[in-house]
CSV table of C-alpha atoms in Angstrom, one decimal:
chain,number,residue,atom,x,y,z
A,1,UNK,CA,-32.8,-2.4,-27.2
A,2,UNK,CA,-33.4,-5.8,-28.6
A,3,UNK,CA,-30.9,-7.7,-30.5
A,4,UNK,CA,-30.7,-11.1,-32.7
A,5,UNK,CA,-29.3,-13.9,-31.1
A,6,UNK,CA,-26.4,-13.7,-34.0
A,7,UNK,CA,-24.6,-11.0,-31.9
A,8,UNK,CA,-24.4,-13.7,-29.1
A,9,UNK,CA,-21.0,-14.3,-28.3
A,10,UNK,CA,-20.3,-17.7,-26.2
A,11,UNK,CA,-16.3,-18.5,-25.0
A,12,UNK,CA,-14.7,-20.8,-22.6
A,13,UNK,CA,-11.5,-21.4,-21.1
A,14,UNK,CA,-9.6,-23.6,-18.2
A,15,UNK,CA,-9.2,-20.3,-16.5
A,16,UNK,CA,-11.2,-17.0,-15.4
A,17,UNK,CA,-12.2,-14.3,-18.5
A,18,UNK,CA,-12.0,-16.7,-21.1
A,19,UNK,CA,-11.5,-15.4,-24.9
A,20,UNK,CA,-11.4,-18.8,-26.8
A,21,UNK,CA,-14.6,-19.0,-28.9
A,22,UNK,CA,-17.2,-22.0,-29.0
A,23,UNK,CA,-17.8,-23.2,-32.5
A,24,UNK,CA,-20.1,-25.2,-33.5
A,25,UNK,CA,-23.1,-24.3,-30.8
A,26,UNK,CA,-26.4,-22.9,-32.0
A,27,UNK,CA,-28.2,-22.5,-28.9
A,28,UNK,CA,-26.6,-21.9,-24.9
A,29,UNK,CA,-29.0,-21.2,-22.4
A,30,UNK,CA,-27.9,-19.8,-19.3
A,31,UNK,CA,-30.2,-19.8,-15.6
A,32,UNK,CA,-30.1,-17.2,-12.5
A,33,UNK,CA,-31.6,-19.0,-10.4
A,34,UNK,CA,-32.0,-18.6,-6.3
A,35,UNK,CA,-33.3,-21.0,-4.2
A,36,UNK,CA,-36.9,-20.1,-2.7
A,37,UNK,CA,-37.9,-20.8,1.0
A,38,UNK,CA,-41.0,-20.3,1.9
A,39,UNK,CA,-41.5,-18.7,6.0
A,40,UNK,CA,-45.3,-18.0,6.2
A,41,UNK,CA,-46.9,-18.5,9.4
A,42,UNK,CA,-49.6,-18.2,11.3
A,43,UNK,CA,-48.6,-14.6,12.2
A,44,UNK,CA,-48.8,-12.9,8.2
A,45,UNK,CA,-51.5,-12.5,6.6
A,46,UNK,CA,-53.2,-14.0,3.4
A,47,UNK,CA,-49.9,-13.8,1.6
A,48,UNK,CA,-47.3,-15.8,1.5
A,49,UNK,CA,-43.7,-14.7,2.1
A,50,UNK,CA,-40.5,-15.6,1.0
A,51,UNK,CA,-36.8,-15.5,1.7
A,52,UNK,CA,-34.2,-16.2,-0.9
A,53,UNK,CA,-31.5,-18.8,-0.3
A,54,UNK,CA,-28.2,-20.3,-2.4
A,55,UNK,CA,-27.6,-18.9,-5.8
A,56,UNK,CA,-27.2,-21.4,-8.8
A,57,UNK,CA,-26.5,-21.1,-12.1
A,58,UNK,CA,-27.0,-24.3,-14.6
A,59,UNK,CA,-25.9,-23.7,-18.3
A,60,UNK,CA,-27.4,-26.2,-21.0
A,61,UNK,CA,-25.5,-25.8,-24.4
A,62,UNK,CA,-26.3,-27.3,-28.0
A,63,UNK,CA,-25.5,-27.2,-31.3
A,64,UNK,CA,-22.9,-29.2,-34.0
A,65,UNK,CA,-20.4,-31.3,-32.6
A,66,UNK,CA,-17.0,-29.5,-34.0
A,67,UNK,CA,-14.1,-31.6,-32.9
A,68,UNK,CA,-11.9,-29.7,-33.8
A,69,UNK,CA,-12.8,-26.6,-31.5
A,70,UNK,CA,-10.8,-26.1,-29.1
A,71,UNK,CA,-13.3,-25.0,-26.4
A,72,UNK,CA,-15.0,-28.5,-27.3
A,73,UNK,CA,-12.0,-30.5,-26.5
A,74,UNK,CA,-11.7,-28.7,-23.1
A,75,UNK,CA,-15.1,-30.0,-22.6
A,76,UNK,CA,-14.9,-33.4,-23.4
A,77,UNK,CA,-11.2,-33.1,-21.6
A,78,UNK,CA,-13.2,-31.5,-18.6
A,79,UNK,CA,-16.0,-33.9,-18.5
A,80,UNK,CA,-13.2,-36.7,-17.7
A,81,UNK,CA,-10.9,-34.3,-15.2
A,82,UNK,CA,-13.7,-33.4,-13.3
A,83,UNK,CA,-12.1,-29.2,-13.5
A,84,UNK,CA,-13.6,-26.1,-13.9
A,85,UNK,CA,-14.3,-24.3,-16.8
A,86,UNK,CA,-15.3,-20.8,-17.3
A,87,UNK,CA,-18.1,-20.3,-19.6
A,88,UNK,CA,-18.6,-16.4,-20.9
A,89,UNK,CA,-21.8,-16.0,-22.6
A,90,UNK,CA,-22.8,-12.5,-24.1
A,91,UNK,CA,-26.4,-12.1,-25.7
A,92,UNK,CA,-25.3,-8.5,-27.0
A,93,UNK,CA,-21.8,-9.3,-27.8
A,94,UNK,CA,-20.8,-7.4,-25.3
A,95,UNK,CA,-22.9,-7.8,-21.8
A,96,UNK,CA,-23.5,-11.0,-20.1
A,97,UNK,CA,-22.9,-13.2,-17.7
A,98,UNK,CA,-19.8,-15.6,-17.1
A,99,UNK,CA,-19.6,-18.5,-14.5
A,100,UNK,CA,-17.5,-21.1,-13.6
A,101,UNK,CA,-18.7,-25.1,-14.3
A,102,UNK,CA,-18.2,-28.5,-14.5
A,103,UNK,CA,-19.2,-30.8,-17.2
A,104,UNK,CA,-22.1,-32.5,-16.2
A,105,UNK,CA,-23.5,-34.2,-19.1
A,106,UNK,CA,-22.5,-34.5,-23.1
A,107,UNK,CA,-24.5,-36.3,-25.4
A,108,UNK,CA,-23.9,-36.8,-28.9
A,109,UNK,CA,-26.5,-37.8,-31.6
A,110,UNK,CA,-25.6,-39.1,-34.4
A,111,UNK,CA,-28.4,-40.3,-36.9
A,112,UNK,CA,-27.2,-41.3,-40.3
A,113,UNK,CA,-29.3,-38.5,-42.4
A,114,UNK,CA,-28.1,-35.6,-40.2
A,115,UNK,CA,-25.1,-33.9,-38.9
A,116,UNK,CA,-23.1,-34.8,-35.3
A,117,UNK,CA,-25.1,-32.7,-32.8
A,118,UNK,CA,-23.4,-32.2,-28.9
A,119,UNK,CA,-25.6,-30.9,-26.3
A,120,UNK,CA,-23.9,-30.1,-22.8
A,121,UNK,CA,-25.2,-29.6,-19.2
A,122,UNK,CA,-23.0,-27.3,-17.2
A,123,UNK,CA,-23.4,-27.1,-13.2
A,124,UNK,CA,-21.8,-24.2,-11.7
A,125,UNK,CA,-19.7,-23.7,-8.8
A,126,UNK,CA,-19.0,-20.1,-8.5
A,127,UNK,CA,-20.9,-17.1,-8.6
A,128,UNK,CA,-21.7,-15.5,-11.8
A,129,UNK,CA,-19.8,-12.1,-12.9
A,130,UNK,CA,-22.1,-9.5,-14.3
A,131,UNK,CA,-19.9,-8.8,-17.5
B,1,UNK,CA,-16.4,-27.8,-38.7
B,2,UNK,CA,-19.2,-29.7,-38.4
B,3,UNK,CA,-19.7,-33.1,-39.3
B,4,UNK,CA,-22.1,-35.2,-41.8
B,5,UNK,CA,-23.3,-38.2,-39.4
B,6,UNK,CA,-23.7,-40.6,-42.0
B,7,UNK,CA,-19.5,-40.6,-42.2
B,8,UNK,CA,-19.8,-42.5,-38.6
B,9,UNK,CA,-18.9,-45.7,-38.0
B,10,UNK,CA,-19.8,-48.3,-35.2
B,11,UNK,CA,-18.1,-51.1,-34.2
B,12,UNK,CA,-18.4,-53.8,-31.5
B,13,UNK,CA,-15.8,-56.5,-30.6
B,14,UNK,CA,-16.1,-60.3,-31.9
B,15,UNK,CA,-13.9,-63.5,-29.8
B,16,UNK,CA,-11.0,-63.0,-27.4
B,17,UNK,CA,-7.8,-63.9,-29.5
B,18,UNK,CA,-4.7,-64.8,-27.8
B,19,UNK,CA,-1.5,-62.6,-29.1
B,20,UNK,CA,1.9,-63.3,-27.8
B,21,UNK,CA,5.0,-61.5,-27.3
B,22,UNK,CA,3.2,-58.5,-29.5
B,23,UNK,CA,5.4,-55.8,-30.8
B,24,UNK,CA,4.7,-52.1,-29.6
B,25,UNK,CA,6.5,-48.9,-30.3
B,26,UNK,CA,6.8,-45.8,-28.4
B,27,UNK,CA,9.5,-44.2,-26.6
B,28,UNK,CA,10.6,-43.3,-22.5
B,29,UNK,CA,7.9,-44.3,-20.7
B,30,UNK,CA,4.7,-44.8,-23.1
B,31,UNK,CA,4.2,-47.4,-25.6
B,32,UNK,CA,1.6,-48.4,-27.5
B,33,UNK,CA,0.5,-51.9,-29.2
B,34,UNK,CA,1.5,-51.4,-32.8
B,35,UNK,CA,-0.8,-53.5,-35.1
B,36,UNK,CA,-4.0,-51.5,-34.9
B,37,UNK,CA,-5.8,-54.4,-35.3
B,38,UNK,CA,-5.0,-55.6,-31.6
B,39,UNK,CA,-5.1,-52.3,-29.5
B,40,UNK,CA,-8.2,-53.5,-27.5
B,41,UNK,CA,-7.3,-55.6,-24.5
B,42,UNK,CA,-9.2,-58.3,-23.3
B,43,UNK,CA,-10.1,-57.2,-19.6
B,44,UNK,CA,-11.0,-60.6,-18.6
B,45,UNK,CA,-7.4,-62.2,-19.8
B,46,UNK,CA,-4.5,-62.1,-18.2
B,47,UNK,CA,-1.8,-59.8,-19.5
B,48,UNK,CA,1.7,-60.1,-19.7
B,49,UNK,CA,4.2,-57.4,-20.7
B,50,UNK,CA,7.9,-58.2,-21.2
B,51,UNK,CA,10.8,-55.3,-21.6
B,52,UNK,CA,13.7,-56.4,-23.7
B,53,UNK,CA,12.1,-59.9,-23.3
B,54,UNK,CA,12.0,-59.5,-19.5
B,55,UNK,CA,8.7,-60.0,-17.9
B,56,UNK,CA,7.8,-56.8,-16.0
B,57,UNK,CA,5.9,-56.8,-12.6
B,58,UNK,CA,2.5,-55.6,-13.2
B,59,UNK,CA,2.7,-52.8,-10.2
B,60,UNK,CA,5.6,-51.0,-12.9
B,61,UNK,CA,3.2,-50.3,-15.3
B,62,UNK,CA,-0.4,-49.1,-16.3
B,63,UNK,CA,-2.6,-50.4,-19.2
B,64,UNK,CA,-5.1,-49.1,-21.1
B,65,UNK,CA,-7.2,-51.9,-22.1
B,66,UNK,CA,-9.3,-49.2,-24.4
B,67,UNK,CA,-6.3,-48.3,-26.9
B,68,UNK,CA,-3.2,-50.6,-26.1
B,69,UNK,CA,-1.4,-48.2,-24.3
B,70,UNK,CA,1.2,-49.1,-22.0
B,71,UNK,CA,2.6,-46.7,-19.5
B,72,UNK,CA,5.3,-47.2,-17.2
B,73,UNK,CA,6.6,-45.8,-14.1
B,74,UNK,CA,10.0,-45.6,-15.1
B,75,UNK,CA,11.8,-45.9,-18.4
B,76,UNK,CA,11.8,-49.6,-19.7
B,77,UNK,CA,14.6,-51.2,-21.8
B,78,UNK,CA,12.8,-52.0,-25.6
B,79,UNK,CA,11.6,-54.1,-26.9
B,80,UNK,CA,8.7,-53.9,-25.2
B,81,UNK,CA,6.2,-56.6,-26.3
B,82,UNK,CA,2.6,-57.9,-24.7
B,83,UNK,CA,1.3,-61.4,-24.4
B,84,UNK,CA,-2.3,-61.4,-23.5
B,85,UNK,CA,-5.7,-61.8,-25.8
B,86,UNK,CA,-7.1,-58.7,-27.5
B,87,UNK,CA,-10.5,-58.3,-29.0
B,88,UNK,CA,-10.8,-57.3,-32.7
B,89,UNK,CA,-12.8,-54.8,-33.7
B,90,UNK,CA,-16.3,-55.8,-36.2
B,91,UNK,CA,-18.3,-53.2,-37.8
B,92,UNK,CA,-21.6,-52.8,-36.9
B,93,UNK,CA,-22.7,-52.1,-40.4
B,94,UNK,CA,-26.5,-52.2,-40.5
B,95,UNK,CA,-26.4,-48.6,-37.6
B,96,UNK,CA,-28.8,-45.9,-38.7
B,97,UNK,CA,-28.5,-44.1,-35.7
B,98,UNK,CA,-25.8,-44.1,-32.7
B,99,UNK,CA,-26.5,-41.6,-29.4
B,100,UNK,CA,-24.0,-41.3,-26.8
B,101,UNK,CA,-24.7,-39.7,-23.3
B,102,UNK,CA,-22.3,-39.4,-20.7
B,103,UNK,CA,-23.1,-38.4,-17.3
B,104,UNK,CA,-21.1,-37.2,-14.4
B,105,UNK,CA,-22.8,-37.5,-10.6
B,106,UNK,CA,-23.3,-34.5,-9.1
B,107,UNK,CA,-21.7,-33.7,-5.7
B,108,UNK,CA,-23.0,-30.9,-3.2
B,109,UNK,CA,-20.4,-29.2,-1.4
B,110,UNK,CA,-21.6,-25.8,-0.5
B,111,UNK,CA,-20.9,-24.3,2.7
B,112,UNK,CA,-21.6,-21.3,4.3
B,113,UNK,CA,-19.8,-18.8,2.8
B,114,UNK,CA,-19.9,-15.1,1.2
B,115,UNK,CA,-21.8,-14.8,-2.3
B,116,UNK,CA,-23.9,-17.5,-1.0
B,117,UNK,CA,-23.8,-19.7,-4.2
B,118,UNK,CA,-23.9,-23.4,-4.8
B,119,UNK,CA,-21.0,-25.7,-4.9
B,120,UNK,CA,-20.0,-29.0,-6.2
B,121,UNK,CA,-17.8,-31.4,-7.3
B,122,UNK,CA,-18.2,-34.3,-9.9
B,123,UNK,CA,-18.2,-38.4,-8.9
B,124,UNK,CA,-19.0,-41.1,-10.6
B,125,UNK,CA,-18.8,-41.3,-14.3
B,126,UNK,CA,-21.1,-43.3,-16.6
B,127,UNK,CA,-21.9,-44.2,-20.6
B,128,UNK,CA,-25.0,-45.1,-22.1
B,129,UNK,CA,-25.0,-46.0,-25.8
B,130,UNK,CA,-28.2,-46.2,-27.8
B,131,UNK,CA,-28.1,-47.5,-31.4
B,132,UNK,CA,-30.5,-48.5,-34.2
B,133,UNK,CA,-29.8,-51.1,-36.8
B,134,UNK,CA,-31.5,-52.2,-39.7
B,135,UNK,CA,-31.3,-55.8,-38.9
B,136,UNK,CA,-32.7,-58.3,-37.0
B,137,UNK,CA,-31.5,-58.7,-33.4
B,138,UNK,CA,-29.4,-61.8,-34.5
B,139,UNK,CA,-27.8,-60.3,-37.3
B,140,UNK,CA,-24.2,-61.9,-36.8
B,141,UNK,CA,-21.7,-59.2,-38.0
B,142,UNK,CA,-18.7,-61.2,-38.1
B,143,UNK,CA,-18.2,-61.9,-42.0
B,144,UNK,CA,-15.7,-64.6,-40.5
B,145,UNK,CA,-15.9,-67.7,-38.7
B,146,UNK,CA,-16.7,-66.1,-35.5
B,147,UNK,CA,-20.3,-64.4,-34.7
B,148,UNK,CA,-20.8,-61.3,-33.2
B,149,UNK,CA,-25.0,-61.1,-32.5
B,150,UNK,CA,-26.3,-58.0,-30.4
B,151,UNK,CA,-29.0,-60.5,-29.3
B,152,UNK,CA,-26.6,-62.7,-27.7
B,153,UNK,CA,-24.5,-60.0,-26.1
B,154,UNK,CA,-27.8,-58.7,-24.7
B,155,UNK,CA,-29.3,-62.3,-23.5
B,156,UNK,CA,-25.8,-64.1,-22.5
B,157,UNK,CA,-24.7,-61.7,-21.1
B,158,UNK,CA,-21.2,-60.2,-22.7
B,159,UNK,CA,-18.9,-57.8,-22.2
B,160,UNK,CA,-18.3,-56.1,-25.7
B,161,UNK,CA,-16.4,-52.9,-26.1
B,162,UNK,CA,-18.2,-50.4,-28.5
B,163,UNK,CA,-16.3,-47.7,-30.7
B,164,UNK,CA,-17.7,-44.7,-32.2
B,165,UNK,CA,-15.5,-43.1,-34.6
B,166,UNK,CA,-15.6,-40.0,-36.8
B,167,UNK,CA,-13.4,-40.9,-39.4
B,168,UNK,CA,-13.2,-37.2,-40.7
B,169,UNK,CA,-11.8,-36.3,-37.3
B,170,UNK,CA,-9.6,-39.6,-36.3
B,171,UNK,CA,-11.2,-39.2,-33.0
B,172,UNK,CA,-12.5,-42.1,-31.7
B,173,UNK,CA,-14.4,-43.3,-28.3
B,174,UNK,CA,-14.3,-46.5,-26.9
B,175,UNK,CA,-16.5,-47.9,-23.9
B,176,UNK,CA,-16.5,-51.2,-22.4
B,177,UNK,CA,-20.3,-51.9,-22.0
B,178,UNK,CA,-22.9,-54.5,-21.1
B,179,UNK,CA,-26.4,-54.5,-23.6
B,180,UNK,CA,-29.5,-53.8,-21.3
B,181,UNK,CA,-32.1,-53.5,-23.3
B,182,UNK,CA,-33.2,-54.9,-26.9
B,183,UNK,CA,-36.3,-52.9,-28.7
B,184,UNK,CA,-37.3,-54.6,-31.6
B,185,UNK,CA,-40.6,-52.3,-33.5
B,186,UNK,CA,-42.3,-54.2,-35.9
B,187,UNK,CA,-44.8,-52.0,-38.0
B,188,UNK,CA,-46.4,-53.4,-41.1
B,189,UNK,CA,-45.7,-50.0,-43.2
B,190,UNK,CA,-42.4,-50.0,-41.7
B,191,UNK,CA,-38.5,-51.4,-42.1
B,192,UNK,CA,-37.2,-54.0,-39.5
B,193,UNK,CA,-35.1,-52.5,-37.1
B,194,UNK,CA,-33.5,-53.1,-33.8
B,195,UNK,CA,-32.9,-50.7,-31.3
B,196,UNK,CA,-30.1,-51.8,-28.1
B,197,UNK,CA,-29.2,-50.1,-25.3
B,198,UNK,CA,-25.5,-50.2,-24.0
B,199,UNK,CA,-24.4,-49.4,-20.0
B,200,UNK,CA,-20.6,-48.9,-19.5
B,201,UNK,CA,-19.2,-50.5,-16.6
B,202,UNK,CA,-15.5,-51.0,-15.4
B,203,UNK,CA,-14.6,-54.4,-16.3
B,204,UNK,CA,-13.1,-57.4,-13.5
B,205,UNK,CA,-10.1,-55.7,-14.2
B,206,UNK,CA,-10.6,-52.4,-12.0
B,207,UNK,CA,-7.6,-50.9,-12.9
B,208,UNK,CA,-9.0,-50.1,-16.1
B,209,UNK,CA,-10.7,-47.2,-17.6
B,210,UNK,CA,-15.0,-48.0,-18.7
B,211,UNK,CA,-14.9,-45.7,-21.6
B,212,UNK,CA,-12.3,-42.5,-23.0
B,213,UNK,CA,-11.7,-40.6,-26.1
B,214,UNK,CA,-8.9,-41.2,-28.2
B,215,UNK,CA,-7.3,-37.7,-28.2
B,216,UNK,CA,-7.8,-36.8,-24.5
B,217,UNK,CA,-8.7,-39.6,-22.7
């Protein structure tokens, strides 16, 4: 059943199951990803064939920079620690995905005729939970 | 809540000024320069920090060049007061635009392991600044007897601290910085503008911090 990306609910806490909200971010963007290595030989046929290798999962969030959020302090706070952070992102509200991350990258934009915008690029460094 | 842009403000940092024996306040082990005017240290000037008018060996304490922020490893007798040269802040008051981008390296550490997902740790941080004024590149912002000219800092080259506040928020960042790169478009139909790039970098003084937030460092 589809559903409007207004029912997507994003948190993020210092530690695991994290119920703090994230204000201020219009758009979070979350990637399964598994690395792809290719084994075709000489042996297989016309087809190529593929085993699947380490799991990642990058997060890119964006949106209005709200400094007053908690969950955005924790990621500027994060960004200079270097710790984890466990990002919970539900596209239904309910079901989702959460994984743990470091602060990669923040950038800030700030152009005189429009509001303080943050985006932030999460790496992961633990599997994801099905939620 | 969000915030309107336009409220920003951006300034840069104008001659080294010598400050002696100045007053800080604070209490047990953390003080802080008091006159707000003369939080940014001078990385390149020697610093001298005296506790009840005794000068204190420089392995007793930390300082954070950024905000003025002294913090010892024990507790000091006040006073505590700071001779050294501090930097005084100039608005950069011609900024249309200011971006920010901080960047963390990326570390691999994955191992063999059940789940089979990637791991890592972060390194090196890093800074980059852009801004755009509405000036030309030797605009000198000082309105007092000193200059401060992007151009200059760009061509000499200097080390300028840059701060990016939000004044709605009273959070402020501050990063020590050299300017790379100077842009200047020049389009008939157009308005004059300049367009810098700034790189943070750790000062001489490598005990200091490149660049922090205000609240939480």
């Amino acid at each position: 059943m589809a559903s409007a990306n207004t029912s997507l609910v994003l948190k993020c806490a210092a530690t695991a199951t994290p119920t703090v909200d994230f204000d201020g971010i219009k758009k979070a963007t979350i990637t399964l990803d598994r690395q792809e290595h290719d084994v075709t030989d000489f042996a297989d046929s016309t087809f190529r064939k593929r085993i699947l290798g380490l799991k990642d999962f990058p997060i890119s969030l964006s949106g209005d920079a709200e400094f007053s959020d908690t969950s955005f302090a924790l990621m500027r706070t994060s960004y200079g620690s270097g710790a984890t952070v466990y990002v919970r992102i539900l596209p239904d509200g309910t079901n989702g995905f959460e994984v743990g991350c470091l602060v990669k990258s923040m950038s800030f934009d700030n152009d005189v005729d429009s509001v303080s915008s943050v985006s932030i690029d999460l790496v992961s460094t633990t599997d994801v939970t099905i939620v | 809540m969000a915030v309107a842009a336009c409220t920003c403000r951006l300034y840069s940092t104008g001659a080294s000024t010598v400050m002696t024996t100045e007053a800080c306040g604070g209490s047990g082990s953390v003080y802080q320069i008091t006159n707000t005017a003369k939080r940014v240290i001078d990385p390149e000037a020697a610093v001298s920090v005296y506790a009840n008018g005794v000068l204190q060996a420089a392995t007793t304490y930390t300082l954070d060049h950024l905000y003025g922020i002294i913090t010892f490893t024990g507790t000091p007798t006040a006073p505590i007061t700071v001779t050294a040269a501090y930097l005084p802040l100039l608005e950069l008051d011609a900024t249309v635009k200011a971006s920010l981008a901080l960047d963390r390296d990326e570390i691999d550490t994955t191992v063999f392991k059940a789940g089979e997902y990637r791991t890592r740790i972060l390194g090196i941080k890093s800074a980059e600044l852009s801004l755009t004024v509405l000036a030309a590149p030797n605009n000198d912002y000082d309105p007092g007897a000193g200059t401060l000219k992007l151009e200059t800092a760009f061509s000499t080259p200097q080390l300028k601290l840059f701060e990016l506040t939000w004044p709605s928020t009273s959070i402020t960042f501050r990063m020590f910085g050299y300017t790379n790169n100077n842009d200047n478009p020049n389009d008939v139909e157009g308005r004059r503008e300049g367009n810098f790039t700034v790189l943070s970098t750790q000062s001489t003084s490598n005990t200091t911090k490149a660049f922090a937030w205000s609240d939480v460092g």
